[in-house]
mmCIF file of C-alpha atoms in Angstrom:
data_model
loop_
_atom_site.group_PDB
_atom_site.id
_atom_site.type_symbol
_atom_site.label_atom_id
_atom_site.label_comp_id
_atom_site.label_asym_id
_atom_site.label_seq_id
_atom_site.Cartn_x
_atom_site.Cartn_y
_atom_site.Cartn_z
ATOM 1 C CA MET A 1 7.821 21.909 7.633
ATOM 2 C CA PHE A 2 5.087 20.106 5.748
ATOM 3 C CA THR A 3 2.952 22.325 3.700
ATOM 4 C CA LEU A 4 -0.051 21.310 1.524
ATOM 5 C CA LEU A 5 0.061 23.712 -1.367
ATOM 6 C CA HIS A 6 -2.860 23.075 -3.468
ATOM 7 C CA THR A 7 -5.489 20.941 -1.956
ATOM 8 C CA VAL A 8 -7.165 20.091 1.302
ATOM 9 C CA ALA A 9 -6.390 16.613 2.540
ATOM 10 C CA SER A 10 -7.187 15.328 5.995
ATOM 11 C CA ARG A 11 -4.990 12.368 5.740
ATOM 12 C CA LEU A 12 -1.924 14.322 4.773
ATOM 13 C CA ARG A 13 -0.899 15.324 8.343
ATOM 14 C CA PRO A 14 1.763 17.680 9.511
ATOM 15 C CA PRO A 15 5.160 16.007 10.611
ATOM 16 C CA SER A 16 5.698 14.874 14.262
ATOM 17 C CA ARG A 17 6.936 17.799 16.334
ATOM 18 C CA THR A 18 9.821 15.538 17.502
ATOM 19 C CA ALA A 19 11.096 15.042 13.869
ATOM 20 C CA ARG A 20 14.436 16.614 13.171
ATOM 21 C CA SER A 21 15.274 18.556 10.069
ATOM 22 C CA ASN A 22 19.006 18.593 10.398
ATOM 23 C CA GLY A 23 20.544 17.512 7.167
ATOM 24 C CA GLU A 24 17.218 16.678 5.431
ATOM 25 C CA THR A 25 16.745 17.691 1.768
ATOM 26 C CA ARG A 26 13.755 19.624 0.669
ATOM 27 C CA VAL A 27 11.216 17.464 -1.180
ATOM 28 C CA LEU A 28 8.180 18.424 -3.239
ATOM 29 C CA PHE A 29 5.768 15.480 -3.846
ATOM 30 C CA TRP A 30 3.449 16.021 -6.743
ATOM 31 C CA TYR A 31 0.585 13.898 -7.984
ATOM 32 C CA SER A 32 -0.815 15.353 -11.057
ATOM 33 C CA ALA A 33 -4.592 14.504 -10.786
ATOM 34 C CA LEU A 34 -7.970 15.895 -11.436
ATOM 35 C CA ALA A 35 -10.055 14.032 -9.119
ATOM 36 C CA ARG A 36 -8.342 15.323 -5.877
ATOM 37 C CA ALA A 37 -10.451 13.467 -3.230
ATOM 38 C CA LYS A 38 -9.779 10.171 -4.871
ATOM 39 C CA ALA A 39 -6.114 10.929 -5.445
ATOM 40 C CA VAL A 40 -5.516 11.833 -1.846
ATOM 41 C CA ALA A 41 -6.722 8.388 -0.780
ATOM 42 C CA SER A 42 -4.936 6.470 -3.583
ATOM 43 C CA CYS A 43 -1.473 8.132 -2.716
ATOM 44 C CA ARG A 44 -1.755 7.897 1.043
ATOM 45 C CA TYR A 45 1.273 5.486 1.266
ATOM 46 C CA ARG A 46 3.446 7.240 -1.344
ATOM 47 C CA ILE A 47 2.864 10.774 -0.090
ATOM 48 C CA GLY A 48 0.680 11.172 2.874
ATOM 49 C CA ASN A 49 2.525 8.954 5.412
ATOM 50 C CA LEU A 50 5.940 10.044 4.211
ATOM 51 C CA ALA A 51 4.864 13.592 4.539
ATOM 52 C CA GLU A 52 3.732 12.982 8.035
ATOM 53 C CA VAL A 53 7.104 11.816 9.318
ATOM 54 C CA GLY A 54 9.326 14.131 7.239
ATOM 55 C CA HIS A 55 10.375 17.681 7.616
ATOM 56 C CA ARG A 56 10.920 20.079 4.742
ATOM 57 C CA VAL A 57 8.200 18.568 2.692
ATOM 58 C CA ASN A 58 5.592 20.181 0.355
ATOM 59 C CA VAL A 59 2.716 18.326 -1.266
ATOM 60 C CA VAL A 60 0.901 19.234 -4.385
ATOM 61 C CA ILE A 61 -2.249 17.134 -5.416
ATOM 62 C CA ALA A 62 -3.494 18.955 -8.443
ATOM 63 C CA GLU A 63 -3.234 18.853 -12.310
ATOM 64 C CA ALA A 64 -0.678 21.613 -12.423
ATOM 65 C CA LEU A 65 1.999 22.803 -10.126
ATOM 66 C CA PRO A 66 1.524 26.301 -8.641
ATOM 67 C CA ALA A 67 3.686 28.997 -9.869
ATOM 68 C CA ARG A 68 7.072 29.135 -8.214
ATOM 69 C CA ALA A 69 6.621 25.794 -6.314
ATOM 70 C CA LEU A 70 9.908 24.514 -7.552
ATOM 71 C CA GLU A 71 11.921 27.450 -6.335
ATOM 72 C CA SER A 72 12.490 26.180 -2.866
ATOM 73 C CA THR A 73 13.054 22.472 -3.255
ATOM 74 C CA ASP A 74 15.962 20.100 -3.890
ATOM 75 C CA ALA A 75 13.929 17.271 -5.476
ATOM 76 C CA LEU A 76 10.518 16.979 -7.266
ATOM 77 C CA VAL A 77 9.078 13.518 -6.715
ATOM 78 C CA VAL A 78 6.371 12.853 -9.303
ATOM 79 C CA VAL A 79 4.007 10.039 -8.299
ATOM 80 C CA ARG A 80 2.843 7.876 -11.263
ATOM 81 C CA PRO A 81 4.070 10.411 -13.877
ATOM 82 C CA TYR A 82 1.905 10.591 -16.990
ATOM 83 C CA PRO A 83 2.786 12.615 -20.031
ATOM 84 C CA THR A 84 0.341 15.657 -19.750
ATOM 85 C CA ARG A 85 1.396 19.094 -20.812
ATOM 86 C CA HIS A 86 1.552 20.123 -17.202
ATOM 87 C CA VAL A 87 3.933 17.365 -16.182
ATOM 88 C CA LEU A 88 6.250 17.929 -19.187
ATOM 89 C CA ARG A 89 6.398 21.564 -18.519
ATOM 90 C CA ALA A 90 7.099 21.065 -14.812
ATOM 91 C CA LEU A 91 9.998 18.599 -15.570
ATOM 92 C CA ALA A 92 11.543 21.130 -18.031
ATOM 93 C CA SER A 93 11.224 23.858 -15.294
ATOM 94 C CA ALA A 94 12.880 21.594 -12.819
ATOM 95 C CA GLN A 95 15.740 20.841 -15.080
ATOM 96 C CA ARG A 96 16.451 24.557 -15.637
ATOM 97 C CA LEU A 97 16.360 25.184 -11.838
ATOM 98 C CA GLY A 98 18.655 22.297 -11.062
ATOM 99 C CA VAL A 99 15.950 20.500 -9.164
ATOM 100 C CA THR A 100 16.355 16.665 -9.013
ATOM 101 C CA ARG A 101 13.513 14.899 -10.857
ATOM 102 C CA ILE A 102 12.356 11.587 -9.493
ATOM 103 C CA ALA A 103 9.623 9.316 -10.843
ATOM 104 C CA ASP A 104 7.888 7.262 -8.143
ATOM 105 C CA TYR A 105 5.849 4.098 -8.746
ATOM 106 C CA ASP A 106 3.837 1.877 -6.337
ATOM 107 C CA ASP A 107 2.188 -0.069 -9.196
ATOM 108 C CA LEU A 108 3.358 -1.659 -12.483
ATOM 109 C CA LEU A 109 2.105 1.053 -14.861
ATOM 110 C CA PHE A 110 4.727 1.196 -17.531
ATOM 111 C CA ALA A 111 4.938 -2.437 -18.452
ATOM 112 C CA GLY A 112 3.168 -5.909 -18.119
ATOM 113 C CA SER A 113 -0.106 -7.289 -19.282
ATOM 114 C CA ALA A 114 -3.170 -5.068 -19.623
ATOM 115 C CA GLU A 115 -5.291 -8.027 -18.680
ATOM 116 C CA GLU A 116 -3.812 -8.105 -15.142
ATOM 117 C CA ARG A 117 -4.903 -4.508 -14.409
ATOM 118 C CA PRO A 118 -7.872 -4.178 -12.040
ATOM 119 C CA GLU A 119 -9.480 -1.522 -14.313
ATOM 120 C CA VAL A 120 -9.579 -4.068 -17.156
ATOM 121 C CA GLN A 121 -10.573 -7.025 -14.988
ATOM 122 C CA SER A 122 -13.553 -5.033 -13.699
ATOM 123 C CA GLY A 123 -14.624 -4.009 -17.152
ATOM 124 C CA GLY A 124 -14.140 -0.305 -16.361
ATOM 125 C CA LEU A 125 -11.385 -0.024 -19.145
ATOM 126 C CA THR A 126 -10.576 -1.943 -22.340
ATOM 127 C CA ARG A 127 -7.480 -3.959 -22.872
ATOM 128 C CA GLU A 128 -6.613 -1.564 -25.831
ATOM 129 C CA TRP A 129 -7.069 1.520 -23.637
ATOM 130 C CA MET A 130 -4.720 0.148 -20.970
ATOM 131 C CA GLU A 131 -2.084 -0.949 -23.476
ATOM 132 C CA ARG A 132 -2.043 2.774 -24.693
ATOM 133 C CA ALA A 133 -1.725 3.883 -21.103
ATOM 134 C CA HIS A 134 1.232 1.611 -20.548
ATOM 135 C CA ARG A 135 3.056 2.992 -23.481
ATOM 136 C CA ALA A 136 2.320 6.469 -22.262
ATOM 137 C CA TYR A 137 3.652 5.837 -18.911
ATOM 138 C CA ALA A 138 6.799 4.076 -20.483
ATOM 139 C CA SER A 139 7.311 7.232 -22.628
ATOM 140 C CA MET A 140 7.956 9.321 -19.522
ATOM 141 C CA LEU A 141 10.791 7.201 -18.193
ATOM 142 C CA PRO A 142 13.652 9.052 -19.959
ATOM 143 C CA ALA A 143 12.569 12.443 -18.488
ATOM 144 C CA PHE A 144 13.871 11.656 -14.972
ATOM 145 C CA ASP A 145 17.218 11.688 -13.043
ATOM 146 C CA GLY A 146 16.225 8.795 -10.813
ATOM 147 C CA TYR A 147 13.444 6.404 -10.004
ATOM 148 C CA THR A 148 11.885 5.196 -6.758
ATOM 149 C CA ALA A 149 9.550 2.005 -6.326
ATOM 150 C CA ALA A 150 7.539 0.600 -3.522
ATOM 151 C CA THR A 151 9.034 -2.933 -3.760
ATOM 152 C CA ASP A 152 12.032 -4.801 -4.854
ATOM 153 C CA GLU A 153 9.881 -6.491 -7.623
ATOM 154 C CA LEU A 154 8.745 -3.205 -8.980
ATOM 155 C CA ALA A 155 12.327 -1.722 -8.877
ATOM 156 C CA GLY A 156 13.401 -4.761 -11.005
ATOM 157 C CA GLU A 157 10.815 -3.919 -13.573
ATOM 158 C CA LEU A 158 12.134 -0.354 -13.622
ATOM 159 C CA ARG A 159 15.770 -1.530 -14.021
ATOM 160 C CA ALA A 160 14.579 -3.653 -17.008
ATOM 161 C CA ALA A 161 12.777 -0.755 -18.557
ATOM 162 C CA CYS A 162 15.640 1.736 -17.899
ATOM 163 C CA PRO A 163 18.915 -0.257 -18.073
ATOM 164 C CA GLY A 164 21.698 1.498 -16.069
ATOM 165 C CA ALA A 165 19.451 4.027 -14.588
ATOM 166 C CA PRO A 166 19.519 4.815 -10.729
ATOM 167 C CA VAL A 167 16.661 2.872 -9.199
ATOM 168 C CA PHE A 168 15.893 2.805 -5.554
ATOM 169 C CA VAL A 169 13.338 1.091 -3.268
ATOM 170 C CA VAL A 170 11.365 3.421 -1.058
ATOM 171 C CA PRO A 171 8.907 1.121 0.861
ATOM 172 C CA ASN A 172 5.382 1.918 1.724
ATOM 173 C CA GLY A 173 4.868 2.423 5.344
ATOM 174 C CA LEU A 174 2.163 3.211 7.936
ATOM 175 C CA SER A 175 1.183 6.542 9.602
ATOM 176 C CA PRO A 176 2.373 6.696 13.184
ATOM 177 C CA ALA A 177 -0.675 8.931 14.027
ATOM 178 C CA TRP A 178 -3.120 6.426 12.488
ATOM 179 C CA ILE A 179 -1.596 3.574 14.537
ATOM 180 C CA GLU A 180 -1.588 5.567 17.682
ATOM 181 C CA GLN A 181 -5.256 6.700 17.278
ATOM 182 C CA GLY A 182 -6.484 3.112 16.297
ATOM 183 C CA ARG A 183 -4.642 1.459 19.330
ATOM 184 C CA ALA A 184 -6.106 4.071 21.698
ATOM 185 C CA LEU A 185 -9.606 3.614 20.518
ATOM 186 C CA TYR A 186 -9.894 -0.170 19.583
ATOM 187 C CA PRO A 187 -8.841 -3.060 21.742
ATOM 188 C CA ARG A 188 -7.281 -6.039 19.917
ATOM 189 C CA TRP A 189 -8.760 -9.471 19.717
ATOM 190 C CA TRP A 190 -8.492 -11.513 22.919
ATOM 191 C CA PRO A 191 -9.140 -15.212 23.691
ATOM 192 C CA GLY A 192 -12.922 -15.587 24.090
ATOM 193 C CA ASP A 193 -13.700 -13.061 21.398
ATOM 194 C CA SER A 194 -15.524 -14.254 18.318
ATOM 195 C CA ARG A 195 -13.316 -15.821 15.679
ATOM 196 C CA VAL A 196 -14.101 -13.532 12.823
ATOM 197 C CA MET A 197 -11.838 -13.821 9.755
ATOM 198 C CA ARG A 198 -11.791 -10.622 7.578
ATOM 199 C CA PHE A 199 -10.870 -10.023 3.964
ATOM 200 C CA PHE A 200 -10.340 -6.353 2.730
ATOM 201 C CA PRO A 201 -10.515 -6.631 -1.067
ATOM 202 C CA GLY A 202 -9.746 -2.988 -1.956
ATOM 203 C CA SER A 203 -10.181 -3.282 -5.702
ATOM 204 C CA PRO A 204 -11.752 -5.680 -8.277
ATOM 205 C CA THR A 205 -8.440 -7.242 -8.916
ATOM 206 C CA HIS A 206 -9.185 -9.415 -5.721
ATOM 207 C CA ASP A 207 -12.175 -11.258 -7.159
ATOM 208 C CA ALA A 208 -10.000 -13.901 -8.849
ATOM 209 C CA SER A 209 -7.732 -14.070 -5.775
ATOM 210 C CA PHE A 210 -10.606 -14.902 -3.405
ATOM 211 C CA ALA A 211 -12.176 -17.307 -5.874
ATOM 212 C CA ALA A 212 -9.019 -19.360 -5.609
ATOM 213 C CA ILE A 213 -9.432 -19.980 -1.914
ATOM 214 C CA ALA A 214 -13.314 -19.780 -1.445
ATOM 215 C CA SER A 215 -14.197 -23.478 -1.774
ATOM 216 C CA GLY A 216 -11.449 -24.646 0.594
ATOM 217 C CA LEU A 217 -12.272 -21.893 3.070
ATOM 218 C CA ALA A 218 -15.962 -22.817 2.901
ATOM 219 C CA GLU A 219 -15.234 -26.460 3.727
ATOM 220 C CA TRP A 220 -13.076 -25.410 6.648
ATOM 221 C CA MET A 221 -15.732 -23.137 8.024
ATOM 222 C CA ARG A 222 -18.334 -25.933 7.882
ATOM 223 C CA ALA A 223 -15.972 -28.032 9.962
ATOM 224 C CA HIS A 224 -15.409 -25.282 12.533
ATOM 225 C CA ASP A 225 -18.880 -23.731 13.541
ATOM 226 C CA ASP A 226 -17.401 -21.193 15.836
ATOM 227 C CA THR A 227 -15.809 -19.206 12.971
ATOM 228 C CA GLU A 228 -17.165 -16.346 10.959
ATOM 229 C CA LEU A 229 -16.199 -14.549 7.784
ATOM 230 C CA GLU A 230 -16.707 -10.983 6.823
ATOM 231 C CA ILE A 231 -15.875 -9.380 3.448
ATOM 232 C CA VAL A 232 -15.220 -5.706 3.865
ATOM 233 C CA GLY A 233 -15.711 -3.946 0.578
ATOM 234 C CA ASN A 234 -16.458 -4.604 -2.875
ATOM 235 C CA LEU A 235 -16.078 -8.279 -4.022
ATOM 236 C CA ALA A 236 -17.869 -10.395 -6.529
ATOM 237 C CA TRP A 237 -17.976 -13.834 -5.084
ATOM 238 C CA ASP A 238 -20.193 -16.902 -4.786
ATOM 239 C CA ALA A 239 -21.219 -17.336 -1.110
ATOM 240 C CA SER A 240 -23.462 -20.411 -1.687
ATOM 241 C CA GLY A 241 -21.062 -22.863 -0.248
ATOM 242 C CA PHE A 242 -20.483 -20.970 2.913
ATOM 243 C CA PRO A 243 -22.568 -21.351 6.047
ATOM 244 C CA SER A 244 -24.964 -18.526 5.305
ATOM 245 C CA SER A 245 -25.512 -17.496 9.028
ATOM 246 C CA ARG A 246 -21.684 -16.915 9.640
ATOM 247 C CA VAL A 247 -20.860 -15.023 6.518
ATOM 248 C CA ARG A 248 -21.379 -11.307 5.998
ATOM 249 C CA ARG A 249 -20.726 -8.644 3.419
ATOM 250 C CA ILE A 250 -20.141 -5.202 4.920
ATOM 251 C CA PRO A 251 -19.363 -1.957 3.073
ATOM 252 C CA ALA A 252 -15.926 -0.419 3.088
ATOM 253 C CA VAL A 253 -15.291 1.810 6.053
ATOM 254 C CA PRO A 254 -13.482 5.271 6.057
ATOM 255 C CA PHE A 255 -9.736 4.682 6.524
ATOM 256 C CA ASP A 256 -9.759 6.180 10.091
ATOM 257 C CA HIS A 257 -12.285 3.575 11.086
ATOM 258 C CA LEU A 258 -10.380 0.667 9.592
ATOM 259 C CA PRO A 259 -8.418 -0.115 12.845
ATOM 260 C CA ARG A 260 -11.779 -1.162 14.446
ATOM 261 C CA LEU A 261 -12.122 -4.016 12.083
ATOM 262 C CA LEU A 262 -8.476 -4.822 12.113
ATOM 263 C CA ALA A 263 -7.972 -5.111 15.681
ATOM 264 C CA SER A 264 -11.173 -7.125 16.410
ATOM 265 C CA ALA A 265 -10.341 -9.755 13.673
ATOM 266 C CA TRP A 266 -9.167 -13.088 14.616
ATOM 267 C CA VAL A 267 -7.356 -13.611 11.282
ATOM 268 C CA ASN A 268 -6.717 -11.350 8.283
ATOM 269 C CA LEU A 269 -7.045 -13.130 4.956
ATOM 270 C CA TRP A 270 -4.625 -11.945 2.193
ATOM 271 C CA PRO A 271 -5.300 -14.128 -0.901
ATOM 272 C CA ARG A 272 -3.572 -12.879 -4.199
ATOM 273 C CA ALA A 273 -3.437 -14.310 -7.586
ATOM 274 C CA GLU A 274 0.014 -15.008 -8.982
ATOM 275 C CA THR A 275 0.444 -12.384 -11.598
ATOM 276 C CA ARG A 276 3.229 -10.038 -12.692
ATOM 277 C CA PHE A 277 1.137 -7.124 -11.707
ATOM 278 C CA ASN A 278 0.371 -8.491 -8.188
ATOM 279 C CA ARG A 279 3.974 -9.493 -7.487
ATOM 280 C CA CYS A 280 4.885 -5.805 -7.661
ATOM 281 C CA LYS A 281 2.341 -4.801 -4.935
ATOM 282 C CA SER A 282 3.493 -3.724 -1.514
ATOM 283 C CA PRO A 283 2.617 -5.800 1.697
ATOM 284 C CA ILE A 284 0.556 -2.950 3.085
ATOM 285 C CA LYS A 285 -2.482 -5.377 3.629
ATOM 286 C CA PHE A 286 -0.237 -7.399 6.063
ATOM 287 C CA LEU A 287 1.254 -4.383 7.700
ATOM 288 C CA GLU A 288 -2.126 -2.641 8.400
ATOM 289 C CA ALA A 289 -3.285 -5.850 10.159
ATOM 290 C CA ALA A 290 0.018 -6.399 11.932
ATOM 291 C CA ALA A 291 -0.241 -2.968 13.489
ATOM 292 C CA PHE A 292 -3.257 -4.089 15.460
ATOM 293 C CA GLY A 293 -1.948 -7.504 16.355
ATOM 294 C CA CYS A 294 -3.961 -9.487 13.755
ATOM 295 C CA PRO A 295 -2.103 -12.419 12.144
ATOM 296 C CA THR A 296 -2.435 -12.999 8.334
ATOM 297 C CA VAL A 297 -2.735 -16.021 6.132
ATOM 298 C CA ALA A 298 -1.501 -15.022 2.646
ATOM 299 C CA SER A 299 -0.931 -16.490 -0.805
ATOM 300 C CA PRO A 300 2.620 -17.255 -1.929
ATOM 301 C CA SER A 301 2.673 -14.275 -4.197
ATOM 302 C CA CYS A 302 2.713 -12.080 -1.115
ATOM 303 C CA ALA A 303 5.936 -13.692 0.171
ATOM 304 C CA ARG A 304 9.072 -11.569 0.664
ATOM 305 C CA PRO A 305 12.248 -12.431 2.546
ATOM 306 C CA GLU A 306 12.025 -9.293 4.730
ATOM 307 C CA LEU A 307 8.461 -10.390 6.048
ATOM 308 C CA ASP A 308 9.906 -12.811 8.539
ATOM 309 C CA CYS A 309 7.090 -12.593 11.130
ATOM 310 C CA GLU A 310 5.405 -15.464 13.160
ATOM 311 C CA GLY A 311 2.055 -13.759 12.345
ATOM 312 C CA LEU A 312 2.371 -14.070 8.590
ATOM 313 C CA VAL A 313 1.902 -17.598 7.089
ATOM 314 C CA HIS A 314 1.823 -18.410 3.318
ATOM 315 C CA ALA A 315 -0.566 -21.006 2.021
ATOM 316 C CA THR A 316 -0.826 -22.513 -1.357
ATOM 317 C CA THR A 317 -3.370 -25.346 -1.367
ATOM 318 C CA ALA A 318 -6.730 -25.594 0.367
ATOM 319 C CA ASP A 319 -5.057 -27.887 2.992
ATOM 320 C CA ASP A 320 -2.391 -25.301 3.533
ATOM 321 C CA TRP A 321 -5.059 -22.702 4.310
ATOM 322 C CA ALA A 322 -6.837 -25.040 6.516
ATOM 323 C CA THR A 323 -3.608 -25.891 8.476
ATOM 324 C CA ALA A 324 -2.783 -22.259 8.926
ATOM 325 C CA LEU A 325 -6.143 -21.392 10.194
ATOM 326 C CA THR A 326 -6.249 -24.417 12.406
ATOM 327 C CA ARG A 327 -2.955 -23.361 13.982
ATOM 328 C CA TRP A 328 -4.433 -20.168 15.394
ATOM 329 C CA ARG A 329 -7.316 -21.860 16.990
ATOM 330 C CA ASP A 330 -4.777 -22.477 19.787
ATOM 331 C CA ASP A 331 -5.221 -19.234 21.641
ATOM 332 C CA ASP A 332 -1.578 -19.258 22.976
ATOM 333 C CA ALA A 333 -0.323 -19.640 19.321
ATOM 334 C CA ARG A 334 -2.532 -16.969 18.089
ATOM 335 C CA MET A 335 -1.548 -14.487 20.829
ATOM 336 C CA ARG A 336 2.125 -15.210 20.147
ATOM 337 C CA ALA A 337 1.486 -14.380 16.571
ATOM 338 C CA SER A 338 -0.314 -11.217 17.563
ATOM 339 C CA GLU A 339 2.651 -9.935 19.565
ATOM 340 C CA SER A 340 5.079 -10.810 16.737
ATOM 341 C CA CYS A 341 2.904 -8.778 14.474
ATOM 342 C CA MET A 342 2.878 -5.780 16.572
ATOM 343 C CA ARG A 343 6.633 -5.843 17.049
ATOM 344 C CA PHE A 344 7.197 -6.163 13.325
ATOM 345 C CA ALA A 345 4.764 -3.265 12.528
ATOM 346 C CA ASP A 346 6.607 -1.073 15.170
ATOM 347 C CA GLU A 347 10.030 -1.938 14.189
ATOM 348 C CA ARG A 348 9.787 -2.265 10.339
ATOM 349 C CA GLY A 349 6.383 -1.144 9.111
ATOM 350 C CA GLY A 350 6.380 2.557 9.781
ATOM 351 C CA ALA A 351 6.667 5.307 7.213
ATOM 352 C CA ASP A 352 9.967 6.609 8.756
ATOM 353 C CA ARG A 353 11.794 3.867 6.916
ATOM 354 C CA GLY A 354 10.473 5.066 3.560
ATOM 355 C CA TRP A 355 11.296 8.672 4.438
ATOM 356 C CA ARG A 356 14.949 7.651 5.401
ATOM 357 C CA ALA A 357 15.144 5.824 2.115
ATOM 358 C CA LEU A 358 14.005 8.863 0.154
ATOM 359 C CA GLN A 359 16.406 11.116 1.839
ATOM 360 C CA HIS A 360 19.205 8.733 0.827
ATOM 361 C CA VAL A 361 17.914 8.815 -2.799
ATOM 362 C CA VAL A 362 17.774 12.597 -3.098
ATOM 363 C CA ARG A 363 21.349 13.019 -1.544
ATOM 364 C CA SER A 364 22.790 10.278 -3.772
ATOM 365 C CA LEU A 365 21.213 11.662 -7.021
ATOM 366 C CA ARG A 366 22.278 15.190 -6.098
ATOM 367 C CA SER A 367 25.823 14.220 -5.283
ATOM 368 C CA VAL A 368 26.246 12.510 -8.646
ATOM 369 C CA ALA A 369 24.675 15.579 -10.492
ATOM 370 C CA ALA A 370 27.242 17.856 -8.576
#
């Protein structure tokens, strides 16, 4: 049974009643964080969605673990472990109790260039501060029995940092309840609806990514006066080249309202700068749009062999982006892409894949320890 031990989090839902607990190991997720509301949102894909589909799951989002939290678990999964006294103390306790210790990462925190981090790009943190943080994250790596990462690229970074260590991929996935609710409430785009392209930045790291496609996108929109663009969220960009009457900035919406914008979008834009940090990011921007039948045009840095979907096209040059967008002006082609997206999300985009992978990780590490 899923139990939230130390915080109130609406996005961390109980598991499906149809989930089976036979043979499942007991997992305790822990994100040691002070700002709990922000932490709950930021670890949605690494904790919340997995906890929704799994049985025998406990979750702690708090600076310290509650007393006796480790006494009824097989594995402690520490998300983005940082060397605080609380984390170090909990890992020592886990070792004494025979609890398998797993470090989980969904971003490149322990290596790479500080300049690529969104906190540095936005001016919120200095390069020197981030370099110290990288070293601190890296110092934690020897304290674990195994490691999980959201992508193959991030797993490769872990293997380079910890040669010979057991590293596994546990992919990010979507919440079944979130998809079900969104599909029930919001109809998907249909021929005759407005051709609104949407870009969901998410963080300041996307400023440079969008700037790389802005001029070509503006030129294409000037040639197609039935298209519109909405930027959803915080983005610093120059809109002067775009047709002003067809470009809008709108505030970020609560996560439960996001399906309304995804389902009604004609095309989802996913530009991403080619950096070591970005290559380690998961394809969640594509998966979220795909769940509601919205095709995506993306940068090459988003490409992965497993994302073989008719509704995902990669574009490098301005001509490539124009060709991809023009393709979906054909309503039949766009609707075929929409169907392909939804099939992909249903078959390979759910959090259940990540939960099965994590169960395999825990069983593998515990069998070696035994």
